[in-house]
PDB file of C-alpha atoms in Angstrom:
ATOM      1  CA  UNK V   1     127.506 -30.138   6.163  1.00 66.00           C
ATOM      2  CA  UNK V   2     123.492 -30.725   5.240  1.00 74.00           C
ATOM      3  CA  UNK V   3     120.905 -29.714   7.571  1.00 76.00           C
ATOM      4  CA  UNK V   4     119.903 -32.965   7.990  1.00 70.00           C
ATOM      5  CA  UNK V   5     123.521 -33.700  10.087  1.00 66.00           C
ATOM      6  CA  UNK V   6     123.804 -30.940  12.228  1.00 75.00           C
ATOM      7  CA  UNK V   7     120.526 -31.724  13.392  1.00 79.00           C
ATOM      8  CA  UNK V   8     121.764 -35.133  14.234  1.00 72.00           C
ATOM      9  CA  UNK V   9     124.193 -34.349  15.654  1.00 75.00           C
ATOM     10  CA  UNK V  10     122.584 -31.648  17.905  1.00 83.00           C
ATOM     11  CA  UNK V  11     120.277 -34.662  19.226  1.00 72.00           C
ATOM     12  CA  UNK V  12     123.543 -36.863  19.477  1.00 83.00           C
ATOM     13  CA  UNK V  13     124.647 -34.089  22.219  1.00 74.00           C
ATOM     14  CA  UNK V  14     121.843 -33.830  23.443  1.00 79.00           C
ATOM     15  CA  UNK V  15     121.733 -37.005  24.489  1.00 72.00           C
ATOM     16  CA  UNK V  16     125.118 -37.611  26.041  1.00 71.00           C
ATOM     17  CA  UNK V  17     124.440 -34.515  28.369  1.00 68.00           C
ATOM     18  CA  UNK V  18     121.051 -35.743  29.901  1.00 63.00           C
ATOM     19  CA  UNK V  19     122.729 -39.437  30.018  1.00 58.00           C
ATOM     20  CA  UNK V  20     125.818 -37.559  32.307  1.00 59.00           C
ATOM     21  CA  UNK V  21     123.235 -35.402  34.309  1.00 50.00           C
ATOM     22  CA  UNK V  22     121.077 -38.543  35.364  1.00 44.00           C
ATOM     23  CA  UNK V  23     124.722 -40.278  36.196  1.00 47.00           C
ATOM     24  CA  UNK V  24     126.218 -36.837  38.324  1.00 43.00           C
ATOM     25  CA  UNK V  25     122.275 -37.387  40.327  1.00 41.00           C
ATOM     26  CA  UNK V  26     122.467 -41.265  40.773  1.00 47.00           C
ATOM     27  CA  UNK V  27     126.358 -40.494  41.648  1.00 43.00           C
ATOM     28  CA  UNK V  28     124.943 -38.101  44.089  1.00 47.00           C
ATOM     29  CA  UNK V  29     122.311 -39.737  45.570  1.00 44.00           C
ATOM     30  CA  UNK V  30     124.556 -43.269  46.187  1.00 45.00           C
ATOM     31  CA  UNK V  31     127.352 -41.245  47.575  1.00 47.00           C
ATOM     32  CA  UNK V  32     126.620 -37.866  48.915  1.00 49.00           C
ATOM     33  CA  UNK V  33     123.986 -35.618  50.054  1.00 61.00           C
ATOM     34  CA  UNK V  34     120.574 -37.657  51.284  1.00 76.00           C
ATOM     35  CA  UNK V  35     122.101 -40.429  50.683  1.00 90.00           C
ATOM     36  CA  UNK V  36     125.193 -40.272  52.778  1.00 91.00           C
ATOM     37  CA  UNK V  37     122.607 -38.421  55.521  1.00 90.00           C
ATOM     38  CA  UNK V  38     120.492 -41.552  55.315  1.00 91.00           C
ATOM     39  CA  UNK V  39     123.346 -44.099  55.164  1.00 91.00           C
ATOM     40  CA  UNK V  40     125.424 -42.186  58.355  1.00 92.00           C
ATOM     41  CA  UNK V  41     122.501 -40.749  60.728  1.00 91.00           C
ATOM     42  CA  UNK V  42     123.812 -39.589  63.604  1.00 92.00           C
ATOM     43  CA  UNK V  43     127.268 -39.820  62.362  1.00 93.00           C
ATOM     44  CA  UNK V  44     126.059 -37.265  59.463  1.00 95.00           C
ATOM     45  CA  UNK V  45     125.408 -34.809  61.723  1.00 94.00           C
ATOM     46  CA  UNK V  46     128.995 -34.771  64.007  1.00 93.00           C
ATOM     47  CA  UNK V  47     130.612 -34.870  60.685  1.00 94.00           C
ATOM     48  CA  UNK V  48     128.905 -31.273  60.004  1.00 95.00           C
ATOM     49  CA  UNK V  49     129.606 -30.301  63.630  1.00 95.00           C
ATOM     50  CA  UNK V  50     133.170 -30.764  62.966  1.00 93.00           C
ATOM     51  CA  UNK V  51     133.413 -29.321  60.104  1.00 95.00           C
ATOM     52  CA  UNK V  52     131.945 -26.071  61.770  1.00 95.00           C
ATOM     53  CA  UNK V  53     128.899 -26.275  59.582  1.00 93.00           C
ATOM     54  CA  UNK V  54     130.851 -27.068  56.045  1.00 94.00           C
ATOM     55  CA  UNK V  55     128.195 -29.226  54.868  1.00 94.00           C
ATOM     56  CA  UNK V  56     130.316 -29.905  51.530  1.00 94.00           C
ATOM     57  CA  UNK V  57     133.642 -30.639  53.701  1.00 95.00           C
ATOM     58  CA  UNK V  58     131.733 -33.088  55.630  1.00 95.00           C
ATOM     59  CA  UNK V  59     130.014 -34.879  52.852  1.00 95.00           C
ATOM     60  CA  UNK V  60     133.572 -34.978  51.366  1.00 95.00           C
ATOM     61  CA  UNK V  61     135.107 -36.863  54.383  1.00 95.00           C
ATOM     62  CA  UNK V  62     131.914 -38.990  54.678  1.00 95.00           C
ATOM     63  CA  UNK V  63     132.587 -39.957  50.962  1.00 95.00           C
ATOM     64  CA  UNK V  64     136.108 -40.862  51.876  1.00 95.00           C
ATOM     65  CA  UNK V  65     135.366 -43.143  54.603  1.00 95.00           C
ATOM     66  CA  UNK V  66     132.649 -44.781  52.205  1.00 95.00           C
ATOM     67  CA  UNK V  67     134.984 -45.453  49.537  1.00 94.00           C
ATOM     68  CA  UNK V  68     137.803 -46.817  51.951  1.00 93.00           C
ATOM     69  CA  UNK V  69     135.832 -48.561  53.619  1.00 94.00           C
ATOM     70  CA  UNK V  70     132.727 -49.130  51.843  1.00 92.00           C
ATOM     71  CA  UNK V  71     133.398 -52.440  50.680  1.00 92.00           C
ATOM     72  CA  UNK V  72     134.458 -54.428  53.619  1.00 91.00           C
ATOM     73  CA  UNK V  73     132.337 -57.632  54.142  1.00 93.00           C
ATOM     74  CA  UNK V  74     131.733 -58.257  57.767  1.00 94.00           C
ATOM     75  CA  UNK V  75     133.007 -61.954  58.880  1.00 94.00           C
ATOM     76  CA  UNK V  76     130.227 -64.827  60.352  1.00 94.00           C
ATOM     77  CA  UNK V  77     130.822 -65.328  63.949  1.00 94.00           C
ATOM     78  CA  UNK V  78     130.118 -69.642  64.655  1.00 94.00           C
ATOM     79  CA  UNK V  79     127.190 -70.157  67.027  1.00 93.00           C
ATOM     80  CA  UNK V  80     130.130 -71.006  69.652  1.00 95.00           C
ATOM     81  CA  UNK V  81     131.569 -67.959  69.290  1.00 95.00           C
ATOM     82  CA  UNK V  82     128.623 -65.348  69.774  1.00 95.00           C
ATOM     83  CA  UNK V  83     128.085 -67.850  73.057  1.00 96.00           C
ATOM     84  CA  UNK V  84     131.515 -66.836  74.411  1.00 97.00           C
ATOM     85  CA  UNK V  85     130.965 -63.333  73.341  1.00 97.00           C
ATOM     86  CA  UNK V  86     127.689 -63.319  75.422  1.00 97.00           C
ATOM     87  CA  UNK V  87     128.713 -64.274  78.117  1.00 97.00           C
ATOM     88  CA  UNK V  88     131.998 -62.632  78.316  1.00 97.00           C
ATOM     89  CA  UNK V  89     129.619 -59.531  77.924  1.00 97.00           C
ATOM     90  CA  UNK V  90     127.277 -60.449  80.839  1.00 96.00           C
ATOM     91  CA  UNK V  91     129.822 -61.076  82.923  1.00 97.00           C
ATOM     92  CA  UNK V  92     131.062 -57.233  82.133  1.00 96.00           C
ATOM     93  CA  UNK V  93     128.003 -56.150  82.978  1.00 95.00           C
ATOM     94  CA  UNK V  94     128.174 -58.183  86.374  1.00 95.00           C
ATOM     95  CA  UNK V  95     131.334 -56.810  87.131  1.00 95.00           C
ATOM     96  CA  UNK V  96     130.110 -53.178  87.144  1.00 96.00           C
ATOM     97  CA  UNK V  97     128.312 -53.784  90.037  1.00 93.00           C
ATOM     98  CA  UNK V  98     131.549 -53.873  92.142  1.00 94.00           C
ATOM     99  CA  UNK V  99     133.916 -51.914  89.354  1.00 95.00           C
ATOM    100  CA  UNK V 100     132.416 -49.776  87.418  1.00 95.00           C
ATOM    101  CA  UNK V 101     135.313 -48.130  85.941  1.00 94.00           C
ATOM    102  CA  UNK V 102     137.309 -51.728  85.518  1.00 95.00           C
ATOM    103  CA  UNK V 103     134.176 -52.804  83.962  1.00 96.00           C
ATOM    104  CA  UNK V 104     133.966 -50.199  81.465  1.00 96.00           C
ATOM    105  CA  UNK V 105     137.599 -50.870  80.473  1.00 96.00           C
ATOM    106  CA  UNK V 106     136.577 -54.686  80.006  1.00 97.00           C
ATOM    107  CA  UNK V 107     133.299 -53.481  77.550  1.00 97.00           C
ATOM    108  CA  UNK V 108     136.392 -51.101  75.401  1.00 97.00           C
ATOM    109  CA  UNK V 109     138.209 -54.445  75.221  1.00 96.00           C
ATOM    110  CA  UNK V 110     135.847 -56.616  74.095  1.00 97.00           C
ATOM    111  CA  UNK V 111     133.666 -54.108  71.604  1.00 97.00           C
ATOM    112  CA  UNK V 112     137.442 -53.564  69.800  1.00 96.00           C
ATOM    113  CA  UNK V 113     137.898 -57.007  69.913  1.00 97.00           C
ATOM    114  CA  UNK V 114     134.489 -58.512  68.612  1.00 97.00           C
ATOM    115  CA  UNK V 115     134.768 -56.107  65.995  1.00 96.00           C
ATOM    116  CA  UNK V 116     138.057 -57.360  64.855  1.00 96.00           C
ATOM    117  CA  UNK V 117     136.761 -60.936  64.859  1.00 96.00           C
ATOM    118  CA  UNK V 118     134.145 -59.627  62.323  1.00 96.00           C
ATOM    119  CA  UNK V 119     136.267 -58.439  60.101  1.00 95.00           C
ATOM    120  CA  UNK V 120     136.998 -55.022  60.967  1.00 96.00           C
ATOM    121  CA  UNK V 121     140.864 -53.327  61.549  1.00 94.00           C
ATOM    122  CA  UNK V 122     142.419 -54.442  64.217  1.00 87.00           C
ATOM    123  CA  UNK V 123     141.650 -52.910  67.733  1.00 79.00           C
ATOM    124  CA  UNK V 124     144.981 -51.748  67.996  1.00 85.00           C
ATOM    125  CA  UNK V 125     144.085 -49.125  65.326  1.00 90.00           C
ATOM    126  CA  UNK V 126     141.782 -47.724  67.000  1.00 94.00           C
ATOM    127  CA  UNK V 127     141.106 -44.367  64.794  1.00 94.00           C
ATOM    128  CA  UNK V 128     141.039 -46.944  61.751  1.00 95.00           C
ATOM    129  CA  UNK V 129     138.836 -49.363  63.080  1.00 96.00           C
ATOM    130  CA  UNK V 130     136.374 -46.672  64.389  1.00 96.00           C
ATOM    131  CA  UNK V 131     136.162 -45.360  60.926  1.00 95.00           C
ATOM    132  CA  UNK V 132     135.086 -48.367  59.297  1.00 96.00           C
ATOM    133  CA  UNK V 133     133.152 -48.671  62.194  1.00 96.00           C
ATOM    134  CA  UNK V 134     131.265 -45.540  61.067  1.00 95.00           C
ATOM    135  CA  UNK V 135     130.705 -46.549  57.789  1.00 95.00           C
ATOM    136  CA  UNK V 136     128.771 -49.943  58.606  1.00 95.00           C
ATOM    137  CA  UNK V 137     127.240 -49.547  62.413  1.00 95.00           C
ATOM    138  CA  UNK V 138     127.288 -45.967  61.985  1.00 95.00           C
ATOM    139  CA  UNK V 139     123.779 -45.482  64.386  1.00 94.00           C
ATOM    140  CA  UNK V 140     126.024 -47.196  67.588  1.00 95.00           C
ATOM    141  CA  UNK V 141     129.232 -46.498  66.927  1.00 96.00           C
ATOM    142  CA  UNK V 142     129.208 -43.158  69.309  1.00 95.00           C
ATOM    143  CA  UNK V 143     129.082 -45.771  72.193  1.00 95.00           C
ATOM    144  CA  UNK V 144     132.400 -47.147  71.737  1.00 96.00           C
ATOM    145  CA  UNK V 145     134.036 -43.995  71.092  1.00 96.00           C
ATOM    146  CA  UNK V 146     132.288 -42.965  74.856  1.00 96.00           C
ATOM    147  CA  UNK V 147     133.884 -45.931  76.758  1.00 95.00           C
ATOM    148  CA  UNK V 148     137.199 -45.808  74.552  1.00 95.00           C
ATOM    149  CA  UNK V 149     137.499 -42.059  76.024  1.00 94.00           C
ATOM    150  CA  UNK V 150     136.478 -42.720  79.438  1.00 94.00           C
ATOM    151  CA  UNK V 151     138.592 -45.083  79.645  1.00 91.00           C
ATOM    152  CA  UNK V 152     141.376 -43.046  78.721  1.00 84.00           C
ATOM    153  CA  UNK V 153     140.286 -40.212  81.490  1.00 74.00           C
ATOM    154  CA  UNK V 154     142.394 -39.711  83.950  1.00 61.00           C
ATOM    155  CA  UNK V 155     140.433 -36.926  85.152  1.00 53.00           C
ATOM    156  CA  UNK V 156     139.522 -32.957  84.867  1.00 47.00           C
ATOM    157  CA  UNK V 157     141.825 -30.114  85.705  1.00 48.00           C
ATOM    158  CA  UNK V 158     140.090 -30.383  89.019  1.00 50.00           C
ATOM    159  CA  UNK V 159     140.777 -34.003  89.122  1.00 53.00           C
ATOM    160  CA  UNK V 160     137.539 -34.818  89.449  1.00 68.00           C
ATOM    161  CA  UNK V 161     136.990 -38.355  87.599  1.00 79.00           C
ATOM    162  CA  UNK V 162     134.226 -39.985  85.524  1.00 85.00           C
ATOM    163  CA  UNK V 163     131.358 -40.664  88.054  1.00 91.00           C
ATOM    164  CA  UNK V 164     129.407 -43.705  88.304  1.00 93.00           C
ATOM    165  CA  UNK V 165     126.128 -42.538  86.455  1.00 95.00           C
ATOM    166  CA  UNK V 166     128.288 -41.600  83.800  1.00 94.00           C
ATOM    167  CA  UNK V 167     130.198 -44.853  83.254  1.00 95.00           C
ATOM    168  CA  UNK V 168     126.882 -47.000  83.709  1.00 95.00           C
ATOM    169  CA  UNK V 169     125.326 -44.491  80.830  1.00 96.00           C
ATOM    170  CA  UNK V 170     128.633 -45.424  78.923  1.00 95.00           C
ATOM    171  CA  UNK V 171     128.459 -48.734  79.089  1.00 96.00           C
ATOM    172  CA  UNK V 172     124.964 -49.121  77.758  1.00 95.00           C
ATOM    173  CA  UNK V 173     125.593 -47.213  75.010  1.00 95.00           C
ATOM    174  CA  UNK V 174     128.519 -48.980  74.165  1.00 96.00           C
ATOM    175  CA  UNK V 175     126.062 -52.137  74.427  1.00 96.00           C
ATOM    176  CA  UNK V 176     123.990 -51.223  71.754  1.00 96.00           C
ATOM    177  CA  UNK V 177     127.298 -51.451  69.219  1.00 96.00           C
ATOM    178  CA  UNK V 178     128.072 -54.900  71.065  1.00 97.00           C
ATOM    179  CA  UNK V 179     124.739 -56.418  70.181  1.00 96.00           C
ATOM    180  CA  UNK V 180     124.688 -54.736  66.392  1.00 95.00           C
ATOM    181  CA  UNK V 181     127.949 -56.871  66.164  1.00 96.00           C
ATOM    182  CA  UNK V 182     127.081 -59.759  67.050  1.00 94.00           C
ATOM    183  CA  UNK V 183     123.932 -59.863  65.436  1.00 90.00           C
ATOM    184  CA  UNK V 184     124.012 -62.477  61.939  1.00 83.00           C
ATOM    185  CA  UNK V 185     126.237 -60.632  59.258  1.00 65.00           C
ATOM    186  CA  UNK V 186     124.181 -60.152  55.916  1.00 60.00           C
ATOM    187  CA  UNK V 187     124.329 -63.226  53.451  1.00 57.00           C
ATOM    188  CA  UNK V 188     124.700 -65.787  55.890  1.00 58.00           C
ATOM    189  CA  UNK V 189     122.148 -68.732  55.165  1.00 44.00           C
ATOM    190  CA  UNK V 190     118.346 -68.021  55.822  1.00 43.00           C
ATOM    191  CA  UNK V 191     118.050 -70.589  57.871  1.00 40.00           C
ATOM    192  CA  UNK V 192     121.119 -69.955  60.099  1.00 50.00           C
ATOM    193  CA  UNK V 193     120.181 -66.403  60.347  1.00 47.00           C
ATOM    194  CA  UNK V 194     116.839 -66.910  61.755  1.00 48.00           C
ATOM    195  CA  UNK V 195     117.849 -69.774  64.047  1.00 52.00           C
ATOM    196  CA  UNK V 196     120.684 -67.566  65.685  1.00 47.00           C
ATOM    197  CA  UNK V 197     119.073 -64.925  65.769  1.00 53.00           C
ATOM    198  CA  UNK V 198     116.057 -66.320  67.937  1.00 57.00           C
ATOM    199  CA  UNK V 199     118.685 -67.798  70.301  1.00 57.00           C
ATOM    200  CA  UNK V 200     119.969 -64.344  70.711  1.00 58.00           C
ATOM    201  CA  UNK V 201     116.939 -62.370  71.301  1.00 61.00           C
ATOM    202  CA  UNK V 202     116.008 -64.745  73.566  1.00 61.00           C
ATOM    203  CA  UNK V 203     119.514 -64.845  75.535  1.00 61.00           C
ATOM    204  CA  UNK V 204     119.356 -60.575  75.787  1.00 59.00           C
ATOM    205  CA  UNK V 205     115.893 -60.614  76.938  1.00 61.00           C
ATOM    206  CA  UNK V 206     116.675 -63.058  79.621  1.00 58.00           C
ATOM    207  CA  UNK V 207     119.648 -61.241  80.411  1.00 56.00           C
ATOM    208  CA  UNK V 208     117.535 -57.605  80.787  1.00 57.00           C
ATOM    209  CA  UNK V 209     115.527 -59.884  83.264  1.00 56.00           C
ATOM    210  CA  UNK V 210     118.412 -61.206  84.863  1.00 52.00           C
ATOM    211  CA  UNK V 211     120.712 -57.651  85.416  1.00 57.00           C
ATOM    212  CA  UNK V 212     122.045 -57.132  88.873  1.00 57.00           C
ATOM    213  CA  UNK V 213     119.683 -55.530  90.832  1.00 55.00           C
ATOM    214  CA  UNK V 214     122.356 -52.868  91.554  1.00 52.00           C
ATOM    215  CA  UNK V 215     123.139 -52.317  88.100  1.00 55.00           C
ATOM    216  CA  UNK V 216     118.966 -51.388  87.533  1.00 55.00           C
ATOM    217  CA  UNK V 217     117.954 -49.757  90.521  1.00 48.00           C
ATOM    218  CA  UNK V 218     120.963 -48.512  92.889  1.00 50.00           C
ATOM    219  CA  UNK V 219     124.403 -46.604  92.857  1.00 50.00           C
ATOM    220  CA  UNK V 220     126.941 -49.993  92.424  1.00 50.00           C
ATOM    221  CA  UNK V 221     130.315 -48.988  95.023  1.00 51.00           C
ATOM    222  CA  UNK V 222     132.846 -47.069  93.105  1.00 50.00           C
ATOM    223  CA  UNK V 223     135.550 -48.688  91.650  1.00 45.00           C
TER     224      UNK V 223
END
């Protein structure tokens, strides 16, 4: 074999080793490491938790959930239906003045069961539906998870039960998941988007106007 071949075939190697390295960093970057810590936030972080620090086990479940459940394409709601939504969700909100905890059981309904409508596993798999919940709204997904468990409370070994402040903190949270939910799903028309959208801000910021007085200011009666 001349020179003149084993030198091209050196480069030839050469080549096809850089071309995998810069494939093993894009890989990387789409699907683990910064990437996954940019794509699950919060989420990131209680993966690591869990894992009792395993940075690489968590990375490896966050990758799981990514590729299960990375490409699910969320469902348009109609304008009629983000009305009913709405409302349903101010009159939750309403209803924790009186009953909080009833209330909070209403929010766990309806959060499970908008997210179904957009496309996401049925509420009635709950540990499936959070996942993909995770993978898409991962910033507000801890909210649901915090009214799905409350919910399911039925008290301390002392018996003591959630309190009020708790619940009310609950439901907030879990309001921050609603409204990411409803919001327009990516690739719906332009001018749909912006049209509902400016209906919606406007709706939320007359509703923050609008709260109960006793939801804002004042301990609403136990439920």
């Amino acid at each position: 074999m001349s020179t003149g071949v084993i030198i091209a075939l050196i480069v030839i190697v050469a080549v096809v080793v850089a071309v995998l390295a810069v494939l093993t960093v894009r890989a990387r970057g789409a699907h683990g490491g910064g990437g996954l810590k940019r794509r699950f936030g919060p989420e990131y972080d209680r993966a690591v938790a869990r894992h009792d620090g395993d940075v690489q086990a968590a990375e490896r479940e966050l990758a799981a959930l990514v590729e299960r459940h990375g490409g699910l394409r969320e469902r348009p709601l109609e304008p009629a239906e983000r009305e009913r939504y709405e409302a349903r969700w101010t009159a939750t909100q309403e209803h924790f003045v009186d009953s909080p905890r009833e209330a909070v059981a209403e929010a766990d309904r309806l959060v499970a069961e908008l997210a179904g409508a957009r496309g996401f596993p049925d509420g009635g798999q709950y540990e499936d539906q959070v996942a993909a919940l995770s993978v898409h709204h991962a910033r507000h997904v801890q909210g649901y998870r915090t009214v799905h468990r409350l919910v399911g409370a039925k008290g301390s070994s002392d018996g003591a039960a959630p309190g009020t402040e708790e619940l009310r903190a609950a439901l907030l949270e879990a309001r921050a998941l609603f409204e990411d939910l409803l919001a327009p799903a990516r690739g719906e028309l332009t001018a749909k988007k912006t049209e509902t959208t400016t209906t919606t801000t406007a709706r939320r910021e007359d509703q923050g106007r609008h709260l109960p007085r006793a939801f804002q200011r004042h301990q609403p009666k136990e439920g």
